[in-house]
CSV table of C-alpha atoms in Angstrom, one decimal:
chain,number,residue,atom,x,y,z
C,1,MET,CA,-28.5,24.3,29.2
C,2,HIS,CA,-26.4,21.2,28.8
C,3,LEU,CA,-28.7,19.9,26.1
C,4,ILE,CA,-28.3,23.0,24.1
C,5,ASN,CA,-24.5,22.8,24.5
C,6,LYS,CA,-24.5,19.3,23.3
C,7,ASN,CA,-26.3,20.0,20.1
C,8,THR,CA,-24.3,23.1,19.4
C,9,PHE,CA,-21.1,21.1,19.8
C,10,HIS,CA,-22.4,18.3,17.8
C,11,ASN,CA,-23.1,20.6,14.9
C,12,LEU,CA,-19.7,22.1,15.2
C,13,LYS,CA,-18.2,18.7,15.1
C,14,ILE,CA,-20.0,17.8,12.0
C,15,LEU,CA,-18.8,21.1,10.4
C,16,TYR,CA,-15.3,20.4,11.4
C,17,VAL,CA,-15.4,16.9,10.1
C,18,PHE,CA,-16.8,18.2,6.9
C,19,ILE,CA,-13.9,20.8,6.6
C,20,ALA,CA,-11.4,18.1,7.4
C,21,CYS,CA,-12.8,15.8,4.7
C,22,ASN,CA,-12.5,18.6,2.2
C,23,LEU,CA,-8.9,19.3,3.1
C,24,PHE,CA,-8.2,15.6,3.0
C,25,CYS,CA,-9.4,15.4,-0.6
C,26,ILE,CA,-7.6,18.5,-1.8
C,27,SER,CA,-4.3,17.5,-0.5
C,28,CYS,CA,-4.3,13.8,-1.3
C,29,THR,CA,-1.8,13.8,-4.1
C,30,LYS,CA,0.7,16.2,-5.5
C,31,VAL,CA,3.5,16.2,-8.1
C,32,ILE,CA,6.9,15.9,-6.5
C,33,GLU,CA,10.5,16.2,-7.6
C,34,ILE,CA,12.5,13.1,-7.1
C,35,ASP,CA,16.2,13.1,-6.9
C,36,LEU,CA,17.3,9.8,-8.3
C,37,PRO,CA,20.9,8.8,-8.3
C,38,ASP,CA,22.9,9.8,-11.4
C,39,TYR,CA,22.2,7.5,-14.2
C,40,GLU,CA,24.9,6.3,-16.5
C,41,THR,CA,23.6,5.6,-20.0
C,42,LYS,CA,24.1,2.1,-21.2
C,43,VAL,CA,24.0,0.6,-24.7
C,44,VAL,CA,21.0,-1.7,-25.2
C,45,VAL,CA,21.2,-4.6,-27.6
C,46,ASP,CA,18.0,-6.2,-28.6
C,47,GLY,CA,17.5,-8.6,-31.5
C,48,TRP,CA,16.5,-11.9,-32.9
C,49,ILE,CA,17.2,-14.4,-35.6
C,50,GLU,CA,14.6,-16.9,-36.7
C,51,THR,CA,14.6,-19.8,-39.2
C,52,ASN,CA,14.6,-18.6,-42.8
C,53,GLN,CA,14.7,-15.0,-41.7
C,54,PRO,CA,17.5,-12.5,-41.6
C,55,ALA,CA,18.9,-11.3,-38.2
C,56,HIS,CA,17.4,-8.2,-36.7
C,57,ILE,CA,19.4,-6.1,-34.3
C,58,PHE,CA,18.3,-2.9,-32.6
C,59,LEU,CA,20.9,-0.7,-30.9
C,60,THR,CA,19.8,2.1,-28.6
C,61,ASN,CA,21.0,4.1,-25.6
C,62,SER,CA,19.1,3.9,-22.3
C,63,SER,CA,18.1,7.2,-20.8
C,64,PRO,CA,17.5,8.5,-17.3
C,65,TYR,CA,14.1,7.7,-15.9
C,66,PHE,CA,12.7,11.2,-15.9
C,67,SER,CA,13.8,12.2,-19.4
C,68,ASP,CA,11.1,13.6,-21.6
C,69,TYR,CA,10.7,12.0,-25.0
C,70,ASP,CA,9.8,13.8,-28.2
C,71,SER,CA,10.6,13.0,-31.8
C,72,ALA,CA,13.8,14.9,-31.6
C,73,SER,CA,15.1,13.7,-28.3
C,74,ILE,CA,14.2,10.1,-29.0
C,75,ARG,CA,16.2,10.2,-32.2
C,76,ASN,CA,19.3,10.8,-30.2
C,77,LEU,CA,18.8,7.5,-28.4
C,78,PHE,CA,19.0,5.5,-31.6
C,79,ILE,CA,22.5,4.3,-32.4
C,80,ASN,CA,22.8,4.5,-36.2
C,81,THR,CA,26.5,4.5,-36.7
C,82,ALA,CA,27.6,1.2,-35.3
C,83,LYS,CA,29.4,-1.6,-37.0
C,84,VAL,CA,27.7,-4.9,-36.1
C,85,SER,CA,29.2,-8.1,-37.2
C,86,LEU,CA,27.3,-11.4,-37.3
C,87,ILE,CA,29.3,-14.6,-37.1
C,88,CYS,CA,27.6,-18.0,-37.8
C,89,SER,CA,28.9,-21.2,-36.3
C,90,ASP,CA,29.6,-22.6,-39.8
C,91,GLY,CA,32.3,-19.9,-40.2
C,92,ASN,CA,30.3,-17.4,-42.3
C,93,SER,CA,30.3,-13.8,-41.2
C,94,GLU,CA,28.7,-10.6,-42.3
C,95,ILE,CA,28.6,-6.9,-41.4
C,96,LEU,CA,24.9,-6.0,-40.9
C,97,THR,CA,23.3,-3.2,-42.8
C,98,LEU,CA,21.1,-0.5,-41.3
C,99,PHE,CA,17.6,-0.2,-42.6
C,100,LYS,CA,14.8,2.3,-41.7
C,101,GLN,CA,11.6,0.4,-41.1
C,102,ASP,CA,8.7,2.3,-39.7
C,103,GLU,CA,6.8,-0.7,-38.7
C,104,PHE,CA,9.4,-1.3,-36.0
C,105,PHE,CA,10.0,0.7,-32.9
C,106,PRO,CA,12.8,1.8,-32.8
C,107,PRO,CA,12.5,2.3,-36.6
C,108,PHE,CA,16.2,1.6,-37.3
C,109,VAL,CA,17.2,-2.0,-37.6
C,110,TYR,CA,20.5,-3.7,-38.5
C,111,LYS,CA,19.8,-6.7,-40.7
C,112,SER,CA,21.8,-9.4,-42.4
C,113,VAL,CA,21.5,-9.8,-46.1
C,114,GLU,CA,23.3,-13.0,-46.8
C,115,ILE,CA,23.0,-14.9,-43.5
C,116,ILE,CA,19.6,-16.5,-43.0
C,117,GLY,CA,18.6,-18.2,-39.8
C,118,GLU,CA,19.0,-22.0,-39.9
C,119,GLU,CA,18.2,-24.6,-37.4
C,120,ASN,CA,20.9,-26.1,-35.2
C,121,LYS,CA,23.3,-23.3,-35.8
C,122,SER,CA,24.5,-20.7,-33.3
C,123,TYR,CA,25.1,-17.0,-34.1
C,124,GLN,CA,27.3,-14.4,-32.4
C,125,ILE,CA,27.3,-10.6,-32.7
A,1,MET,CA,-6.1,-5.4,-10.5
A,2,TYR,CA,-7.3,-6.2,-7.0
A,3,PHE,CA,-5.2,-7.5,-4.2
A,4,LYS,CA,-6.3,-8.3,-0.7
A,5,THR,CA,-4.6,-9.8,2.3
A,6,ARG,CA,-6.1,-10.7,5.7
A,7,LEU,CA,-5.7,-12.7,8.9
A,8,ASN,CA,-7.9,-13.9,11.8
A,9,GLN,CA,-6.6,-15.2,15.1
A,10,LEU,CA,-8.1,-17.0,18.1
A,11,GLN,CA,-6.2,-17.7,21.2
A,12,HIS,CA,-6.5,-19.2,24.6
A,13,LYS,CA,-4.1,-18.0,27.3
A,14,PHE,CA,-3.4,-19.3,30.8
A,15,ASP,CA,-1.0,-17.7,33.3
A,16,TYR,CA,-0.1,-18.5,36.8
A,17,TYR,CA,2.1,-16.4,39.1
A,18,LYS,CA,3.7,-17.5,42.3
A,19,GLN,CA,5.9,-15.4,44.6
A,20,ALA,CA,8.3,-17.2,46.9
A,21,TYR,CA,11.0,-15.5,48.9
A,22,LYS,CA,13.1,-13.5,46.3
A,23,HIS,CA,11.5,-15.2,43.3
A,24,LEU,CA,8.5,-14.3,41.2
A,25,PHE,CA,7.6,-17.4,39.1
A,26,ARG,CA,5.3,-17.4,36.2
A,27,ILE,CA,4.2,-20.4,34.2
A,28,GLY,CA,1.7,-20.3,31.4
A,29,SER,CA,0.4,-21.8,28.3
A,30,ARG,CA,-1.1,-20.5,25.1
A,31,ILE,CA,-3.0,-22.2,22.3
A,32,LYS,CA,-3.2,-20.0,19.2
A,33,TYR,CA,-5.2,-20.7,16.0
A,34,GLY,CA,-4.7,-18.5,13.0
A,35,GLU,CA,-6.3,-18.2,9.6
A,36,TYR,CA,-4.3,-16.4,7.0
A,37,THR,CA,-5.1,-15.3,3.5
A,38,PRO,CA,-1.8,-13.8,2.4
A,39,GLN,CA,-3.0,-13.4,-1.1
A,40,ASP,CA,-6.4,-12.9,-2.6
A,41,ILE,CA,-5.7,-11.6,-6.0
A,42,LYS,CA,-7.8,-10.8,-9.1
A,43,TYR,CA,-6.4,-9.4,-12.3
A,44,ASN,CA,-6.9,-9.4,-16.0
A,45,ILE,CA,-4.5,-10.6,-18.6
A,46,GLN,CA,-5.7,-9.5,-22.1
A,47,SER,CA,-9.2,-9.1,-20.6
A,48,VAL,CA,-9.2,-12.7,-19.3
A,49,PRO,CA,-10.0,-12.4,-15.5
A,50,ILE,CA,-7.7,-14.5,-13.3
A,51,SER,CA,-8.1,-14.9,-9.6
A,52,GLN,CA,-6.1,-16.8,-7.0
A,53,THR,CA,-6.7,-17.2,-3.3
A,54,ASP,CA,-4.2,-18.8,-0.9
A,55,ASN,CA,-5.2,-19.9,2.6
A,56,TYR,CA,-3.2,-21.1,5.5
A,57,ASN,CA,-4.5,-22.3,8.9
A,58,ASN,CA,-2.0,-23.0,11.7
A,59,LEU,CA,-2.0,-24.1,15.3
A,60,SER,CA,0.6,-23.1,17.8
A,61,THR,CA,0.8,-24.7,21.3
A,62,GLN,CA,3.1,-23.0,23.7
A,63,ILE,CA,4.2,-23.5,27.3
A,64,TYR,CA,6.5,-21.1,29.1
A,65,PHE,CA,8.2,-20.5,32.4
A,66,SER,CA,9.9,-17.5,33.7
A,67,ASN,CA,11.5,-16.3,37.0
A,68,HIS,CA,12.3,-12.9,38.2
A,69,TYR,CA,15.0,-13.3,40.8
A,70,SER,CA,16.1,-10.5,43.1
A,71,ILE,CA,19.5,-11.9,44.0
A,72,SER,CA,20.6,-9.0,46.2
A,73,GLU,CA,20.3,-5.3,46.6
A,74,LYS,CA,22.8,-4.9,43.8
A,75,TRP,CA,21.7,-7.7,41.4
A,76,ASP,CA,18.5,-8.5,39.7
A,77,ALA,CA,17.9,-11.3,37.2
A,78,TYR,CA,15.1,-12.4,34.9
A,79,PHE,CA,15.0,-15.4,32.6
A,80,GLY,CA,12.4,-17.2,30.7
A,81,LEU,CA,12.0,-20.2,28.4
A,82,ARG,CA,9.2,-20.9,25.9
A,83,TYR,CA,8.5,-24.1,24.1
A,84,GLU,CA,6.4,-24.1,21.0
A,85,HIS,CA,4.8,-26.9,19.0
A,86,TYR,CA,3.8,-25.7,15.6
A,87,GLY,CA,1.9,-27.1,12.6
A,88,LEU,CA,-0.3,-26.3,9.7
A,89,ILE,CA,-3.9,-27.5,9.8
A,90,ASP,CA,-4.7,-29.6,6.8
A,91,ASN,CA,-8.4,-30.0,6.2
A,92,ASN,CA,-8.1,-32.5,3.5
A,93,SER,CA,-5.7,-34.9,5.2
A,94,SER,CA,-6.5,-37.5,7.9
A,95,SER,CA,-3.7,-36.3,10.2
A,96,LEU,CA,-4.7,-32.9,11.6
A,97,LEU,CA,-1.4,-31.2,11.6
A,98,LYS,CA,1.2,-31.2,8.9
A,99,GLU,CA,4.7,-29.7,8.5
A,100,GLN,CA,5.1,-29.9,12.3
A,101,SER,CA,8.1,-28.4,14.1
A,102,ASN,CA,9.3,-27.6,17.6
A,103,HIS,CA,10.9,-24.4,18.8
A,104,ILE,CA,12.5,-22.9,21.9
A,105,ASN,CA,12.5,-19.2,22.7
A,106,SER,CA,14.6,-17.8,25.5
A,107,VAL,CA,15.3,-14.5,27.2
A,108,ILE,CA,17.7,-13.4,30.0
A,109,THR,CA,18.1,-10.0,31.6
A,110,LEU,CA,20.7,-9.0,34.2
A,111,SER,CA,20.5,-5.7,36.1
A,112,TYR,CA,23.2,-4.3,38.3
A,113,PHE,CA,22.6,-1.3,40.6
A,114,ILE,CA,25.7,0.8,41.0
A,115,ASN,CA,23.9,2.9,43.5
A,116,LYS,CA,20.2,3.8,44.2
A,117,GLN,CA,20.0,6.0,41.1
A,118,THR,CA,22.1,4.3,38.6
A,119,SER,CA,21.8,0.8,37.0
A,120,ILE,CA,23.2,-1.1,34.2
A,121,LYS,CA,21.1,-3.6,32.3
A,122,ALA,CA,22.1,-6.2,29.8
A,123,SER,CA,19.8,-8.7,28.0
A,124,HIS,CA,19.8,-11.4,25.4
A,125,ALA,CA,16.8,-12.9,23.6
A,126,TYR,CA,16.4,-15.7,21.1
A,127,THR,CA,13.1,-15.8,19.3
A,128,ALA,CA,11.6,-18.1,16.7
A,129,GLN,CA,8.6,-16.4,15.3
A,130,ASN,CA,5.9,-18.3,13.5
A,131,ILE,CA,4.6,-15.4,11.4
A,132,HIS,CA,6.4,-13.3,8.8
A,133,LEU,CA,5.7,-9.8,7.8
A,134,ALA,CA,6.7,-9.7,4.1
A,135,SER,CA,7.1,-6.5,2.2
A,136,MET,CA,6.6,-6.5,-1.6
A,137,ALA,CA,9.9,-6.7,-3.4
A,138,SER,CA,8.8,-5.2,-6.7
A,139,ILE,CA,5.8,-3.0,-6.4
A,140,PRO,CA,6.2,0.2,-4.3
A,141,LEU,CA,2.8,-0.3,-2.6
A,142,PRO,CA,2.4,0.5,1.1
A,143,THR,CA,1.1,-2.9,1.8
A,144,ASP,CA,2.8,-5.7,3.6
A,145,VAL,CA,1.6,-9.3,3.8
A,146,TRP,CA,1.3,-11.5,6.9
A,147,MET,CA,2.6,-15.0,6.1
A,148,PRO,CA,2.6,-17.9,8.5
A,149,ALA,CA,5.6,-20.2,8.7
A,150,THR,CA,5.5,-23.3,6.6
A,151,GLU,CA,8.1,-26.0,5.8
A,152,ARG,CA,9.3,-24.0,2.8
A,153,LEU,CA,9.3,-20.8,4.8
A,154,PRO,CA,10.7,-21.7,8.2
A,155,HIS,CA,10.2,-19.6,11.4
A,156,GLU,CA,11.9,-16.3,11.5
A,157,LYS,CA,14.7,-16.7,14.0
A,158,GLY,CA,16.6,-13.9,15.7
A,159,HIS,CA,19.1,-13.0,18.3
A,160,GLN,CA,18.8,-9.7,20.1
A,161,ALA,CA,21.2,-8.3,22.6
A,162,THR,CA,21.0,-5.0,24.5
A,163,ILE,CA,23.1,-3.1,27.0
A,164,GLY,CA,22.1,0.1,28.7
A,165,ILE,CA,22.6,2.5,31.5
A,166,PHE,CA,19.7,4.1,33.3
A,167,LYS,CA,19.6,6.9,35.8
A,168,ASP,CA,16.8,7.9,38.2
A,169,LEU,CA,17.0,11.4,39.8
A,170,ALA,CA,15.0,13.0,42.6
A,171,GLN,CA,12.9,10.0,43.6
A,172,SER,CA,12.1,9.1,40.0
A,173,LYS,CA,11.1,12.6,39.1
A,174,TYR,CA,13.6,12.4,36.2
A,175,GLU,CA,14.7,9.4,34.3
A,176,PHE,CA,17.5,9.1,31.8
A,177,GLY,CA,18.5,6.1,29.8
A,178,ILE,CA,20.9,5.1,27.0
A,179,GLU,CA,20.6,1.7,25.5
A,180,PHE,CA,22.5,0.0,22.6
A,181,TYR,CA,21.0,-2.8,20.7
A,182,GLY,CA,22.0,-5.3,18.0
A,183,LYS,CA,19.9,-8.0,16.3
A,184,SER,CA,20.5,-10.5,13.6
A,185,ILE,CA,17.6,-12.2,11.9
A,186,GLU,CA,17.4,-15.3,9.8
A,187,ASN,CA,14.6,-16.3,7.4
A,188,GLN,CA,13.2,-12.8,6.6
A,189,LEU,CA,10.8,-12.7,3.7
A,190,LEU,CA,10.1,-10.5,0.7
A,191,LEU,CA,7.1,-11.1,-1.5
A,192,ASN,CA,7.4,-11.2,-5.2
A,193,PRO,CA,3.8,-11.2,-6.4
A,194,ASN,CA,3.2,-13.6,-9.2
A,195,ILE,CA,1.4,-11.4,-11.7
A,196,ASN,CA,2.9,-12.9,-14.8
A,197,GLY,CA,0.4,-15.7,-14.6
A,198,ASP,CA,3.2,-18.3,-14.4
A,199,GLU,CA,2.1,-21.7,-13.2
A,200,SER,CA,3.4,-22.1,-9.7
A,201,LEU,CA,2.5,-25.1,-7.6
A,202,HIS,CA,3.2,-23.4,-4.3
A,203,PHE,CA,2.4,-19.9,-3.2
A,204,GLU,CA,5.4,-20.1,-1.0
A,205,ASP,CA,7.6,-20.1,-4.1
A,206,ASN,CA,6.8,-16.4,-4.5
A,207,PHE,CA,8.9,-15.4,-1.5
A,208,PHE,CA,12.6,-14.6,-1.2
A,209,ILE,CA,14.2,-15.8,2.0
A,210,GLY,CA,17.1,-13.8,3.4
A,211,LYS,CA,18.9,-12.3,6.4
A,212,GLY,CA,18.5,-9.2,8.4
A,213,LEU,CA,20.9,-7.2,10.6
A,214,GLY,CA,20.0,-4.2,12.8
A,215,TYR,CA,21.8,-2.1,15.4
A,216,GLY,CA,21.4,1.2,17.0
A,217,ALA,CA,21.2,3.3,20.2
A,218,GLU,CA,18.2,4.6,22.1
A,219,PHE,CA,18.2,7.8,24.2
A,220,LEU,CA,15.3,8.4,26.7
A,221,PHE,CA,14.5,11.3,29.0
A,222,LYS,CA,11.4,11.4,31.2
A,223,LYS,CA,10.0,13.9,33.7
A,224,ASN,CA,7.3,12.1,35.6
A,225,ARG,CA,6.0,14.7,38.1
A,226,GLY,CA,5.1,18.3,38.3
A,227,LYS,CA,2.9,20.7,36.3
A,228,THR,CA,4.9,20.1,33.1
A,229,ARG,CA,5.8,16.6,32.2
A,230,ALA,CA,7.8,15.3,29.3
A,231,THR,CA,8.9,12.2,27.4
A,232,LEU,CA,11.7,12.6,24.9
A,233,SER,CA,13.1,9.7,23.0
A,234,TYR,CA,15.5,9.4,20.1
A,235,THR,CA,16.7,6.3,18.3
A,236,LEU,CA,19.6,6.2,15.9
A,237,GLY,CA,19.5,2.9,14.0
A,238,GLN,CA,20.1,0.9,10.9
A,239,MET,CA,18.3,-2.1,9.5
A,240,LYS,CA,19.9,-4.1,6.6
A,241,GLN,CA,18.8,-7.1,4.6
A,242,GLN,CA,20.5,-9.6,2.4
A,243,PHE,CA,19.0,-12.0,0.0
A,244,PRO,CA,21.0,-14.6,-2.0
A,245,ASN,CA,19.6,-13.7,-5.5
A,246,MET,CA,18.9,-10.1,-5.0
A,247,ASN,CA,21.1,-7.0,-5.4
A,248,SER,CA,24.0,-9.3,-6.5
A,249,GLY,CA,23.9,-10.8,-3.0
A,250,GLU,CA,24.9,-7.5,-1.4
A,251,TRP,CA,23.4,-6.0,1.8
A,252,PHE,CA,20.8,-3.3,1.2
A,253,ASN,CA,18.8,-1.0,3.5
A,254,ALA,CA,15.5,-2.6,4.6
A,255,LYS,CA,12.1,-0.9,3.8
A,256,TYR,CA,11.8,0.1,7.4
A,257,ASP,CA,15.4,1.1,7.9
A,258,ARG,CA,15.1,4.2,10.1
A,259,ARG,CA,18.1,6.3,10.7
A,260,HIS,CA,16.5,8.8,13.0
A,261,ASP,CA,13.4,8.4,15.1
A,262,VAL,CA,12.4,11.3,17.4
A,263,ASN,CA,9.3,11.3,19.7
A,264,ILE,CA,8.5,14.2,22.0
A,265,VAL,CA,5.4,14.4,24.2
A,266,LEU,CA,4.9,17.4,26.5
A,267,THR,CA,2.0,18.1,28.8
A,268,HIS,CA,1.3,21.1,30.9
A,269,LYS,CA,-1.4,21.4,33.5
A,270,PRO,CA,-1.3,24.8,35.1
A,271,ASN,CA,-4.5,24.3,37.0
A,272,LYS,CA,-7.6,22.1,37.4
A,273,ARG,CA,-9.5,23.6,34.5
A,274,PHE,CA,-6.9,23.4,31.7
A,275,ASP,CA,-4.3,21.1,30.3
A,276,TYR,CA,-2.2,21.4,27.2
A,277,GLY,CA,-0.5,18.8,25.2
A,278,LEU,CA,2.1,18.7,22.4
A,279,VAL,CA,3.3,15.8,20.4
A,280,PHE,CA,6.1,15.9,17.8
A,281,MET,CA,7.4,13.0,15.8
A,282,TYR,CA,10.1,12.7,13.2
A,283,ALA,CA,11.1,9.5,11.4
A,284,THR,CA,13.4,8.9,8.5
A,285,GLY,CA,11.3,7.9,5.4
A,286,ASN,CA,11.0,4.3,4.3
A,287,THR,CA,13.2,3.1,1.4
A,288,ALA,CA,11.7,2.2,-2.0
A,289,THR,CA,12.9,0.6,-5.2
A,290,LEU,CA,12.5,3.1,-8.0
A,291,PRO,CA,13.7,2.7,-11.6
A,292,THR,CA,16.6,4.9,-12.5
A,293,GLY,CA,16.5,4.5,-16.3
A,294,ARG,CA,14.4,3.5,-19.3
A,295,TYR,CA,15.2,1.6,-22.4
A,296,PHE,CA,13.6,0.1,-25.5
A,297,MET,CA,13.1,-3.7,-25.7
A,298,MET,CA,10.9,-5.6,-28.1
A,299,GLY,CA,9.2,-2.5,-29.2
A,300,ASN,CA,8.3,-1.5,-25.6
A,301,ILE,CA,9.7,0.8,-23.0
A,302,ALA,CA,11.2,-1.0,-20.1
A,303,ASN,CA,12.5,0.2,-16.8
A,304,ASP,CA,16.1,-0.1,-15.6
A,305,TYR,CA,16.7,-0.6,-11.9
A,306,SER,CA,20.1,0.0,-10.5
A,307,SER,CA,19.7,-1.5,-7.0
A,308,ILE,CA,17.1,-2.6,-4.4
A,309,ASN,CA,15.7,0.1,-2.1
A,310,ASN,CA,17.8,2.7,-3.8
A,311,TYR,CA,15.5,5.6,-3.0
A,312,ARG,CA,14.7,7.1,0.4
A,313,MET,CA,11.2,8.6,0.8
A,314,PRO,CA,10.9,12.0,2.4
A,315,ALA,CA,10.9,12.0,6.2
A,316,TYR,CA,7.7,11.7,8.2
A,317,HIS,CA,7.2,14.5,10.7
A,318,ARG,CA,4.2,16.0,12.4
A,319,LEU,CA,3.3,18.3,15.2
A,320,ASP,CA,0.0,17.9,17.1
A,321,LEU,CA,-1.4,20.3,19.7
A,322,SER,CA,-4.3,19.8,22.0
A,323,MET,CA,-6.1,21.6,24.8
A,324,ASN,CA,-8.5,20.1,27.3
A,325,TYR,CA,-11.0,22.3,29.2
A,326,TYR,CA,-12.6,20.7,32.2
A,327,ILE,CA,-16.2,22.0,32.6
A,328,GLU,CA,-17.7,21.9,36.1
A,329,SER,CA,-20.9,20.1,36.0
A,330,ASN,CA,-23.5,18.8,38.4
A,331,ILE,CA,-25.0,16.4,35.8
A,332,PHE,CA,-21.9,14.7,34.5
A,333,HIS,CA,-19.2,13.0,36.5
A,334,GLU,CA,-16.7,14.4,34.1
A,335,SER,CA,-17.2,16.8,31.2
A,336,VAL,CA,-14.3,17.8,29.0
A,337,LEU,CA,-14.0,20.0,26.0
A,338,ASN,CA,-11.1,19.0,23.7
A,339,PHE,CA,-9.6,21.2,21.0
A,340,SER,CA,-6.9,19.7,18.9
A,341,ILE,CA,-5.0,20.3,15.7
A,342,ILE,CA,-3.3,17.4,14.1
A,343,ASN,CA,-0.4,18.1,11.8
A,344,ILE,CA,-0.4,21.8,12.6
A,345,TYR,CA,2.0,22.9,9.9
A,346,ASN,CA,0.2,20.9,7.3
A,347,ARG,CA,3.1,18.6,6.3
A,348,SER,CA,2.3,16.3,3.4
A,349,ASN,CA,3.8,13.1,4.7
A,350,PRO,CA,4.4,10.6,2.0
A,351,TYR,CA,2.3,7.4,2.0
A,352,PHE,CA,3.5,6.2,-1.4
A,353,ILE,CA,4.9,7.4,-4.6
A,354,TYR,CA,3.8,6.5,-8.1
A,355,PHE,CA,4.5,7.6,-11.6
A,356,GLU,CA,2.2,9.1,-14.1
A,357,THR,CA,3.0,8.9,-17.8
A,358,GLN,CA,1.7,11.6,-20.1
A,359,LYS,CA,1.6,11.1,-23.9
A,360,GLY,CA,1.7,14.1,-26.1
A,361,ASP,CA,0.0,14.7,-29.5
A,362,GLN,CA,3.0,14.0,-31.6
A,363,ASN,CA,4.5,10.6,-32.2
A,364,TYR,CA,6.9,9.5,-29.5
A,365,ASP,CA,5.9,12.4,-27.2
A,366,MET,CA,6.1,11.2,-23.6
A,367,SER,CA,6.9,12.5,-20.2
A,368,ILE,CA,6.8,11.0,-16.7
A,369,ASN,CA,5.9,12.7,-13.5
A,370,ALA,CA,6.3,11.4,-9.9
A,371,LYS,CA,3.3,11.8,-7.7
A,372,GLN,CA,3.1,11.4,-4.0
A,373,SER,CA,0.0,10.3,-2.1
A,374,SER,CA,-0.4,11.4,1.5
A,375,PHE,CA,-2.9,11.3,4.3
A,376,PHE,CA,-3.9,13.7,6.9
A,377,PRO,CA,-3.3,17.3,6.1
A,378,ILE,CA,-3.9,19.8,8.9
A,379,VAL,CA,-7.0,18.5,10.8
A,380,PRO,CA,-8.5,20.7,13.5
A,381,SER,CA,-11.0,19.0,15.7
A,382,ILE,CA,-13.3,19.8,18.6
A,383,SER,CA,-14.9,17.2,20.8
A,384,TRP,CA,-16.8,16.9,24.0
A,385,ARG,CA,-16.3,14.0,26.3
A,386,TYR,CA,-18.5,13.2,29.2
A,387,LYS,CA,-19.0,10.5,31.8
A,388,PHE,CA,-22.0,9.9,33.9
């Protein structure tokens, strides 16, 4: 009697463990909504100047973490109406010109036309 | 990427008790050897595999003394002292131990019995701990790392003080307690895994060292006898941390900062054949550092973080039910059938949160989803326990 009991319960247990494993796999991960604190958009300045090359400056807005990007919404993040001045330590200065260059991302870049990077000089924007 | 952390411990313990008049003395010693591998990491940078393993072996020799002194019917005192000699074992050097240090731990507890049912208890403890539990500072993984103390990462030192009032009713059938606690900790660690491949001479340089501060109140109710028994406890607390070069030096909530912590255990045994059990727990979720914004930098998308541990994970709560049926048997000494359901309302308790980036067909199309991993949905189980 007890032997029969034991086997029956043993089988039942296997069945339950099996069901449990299935449940486990189904409900492992799920997409959730996350409430992040309000994000204040900041202006991001990224750029470089190298020897014998013009200055490159990228101006963009940062965006909340969960914003979706597509070609329309991403365009709104590019700042294309800024006035960027470059001042060299030798006293020269220039207002940078906006170019569209698809090889870059973002594809809009403010570049200098007259000022070319020289060694041992410092530059301010 | 592959990251592992492990530890082995071996210890020898000696204790001796002696009762004399109103004193209960205890002296003892402990020798503890530990092997730690806080980091065993493998990863690829531009398909070049890189691996690094860091090992620490330490030896801690301790002697301690304590005395439980029943001063009078009204007063009760307990105090203890522990001396520790600590060092790292250096296999390559001629001297066995390096970076040696000495530490003293102390504890004192005073109880005052207002009457037979009511007592007030106050305590203070100073501890110097030779092992650190370091959470990761940057990656929201549910892993923590055990790191032994070294010269660069000194012992975690803390003061803890408590004061509480306890009540015993109907010959200990019911117990109530309220206790307030406060603790301040020095030399807490956070790990900043070195995955940039920077040359660093010491693994210890990957840690931030800071301070911790915790305080709170614990409420306890117990029913110890009768067909229905219960233990209810609730803790209201806060745990904060401060690190010199993190979060602009401001205090922030620790990973395990837990505002509310509820535990309820109920058992009911109406007769010899059956008993029923209920367990409920609720705990405020851990904190995590999640990015709040995104921006473009050097042609890539980068994350913008506003502060450390700025996000609170959803709360952890769960209800378990169980039933035991005692089968009468001539063969077995004890034979019990157990039915139980863990997590009866199928709560998806968060284990960790991660982000999934989806790219669309068009240029620039991109969206991000947050995903939560959890363990243990509703788990019904049935088991049979027997003793010969």
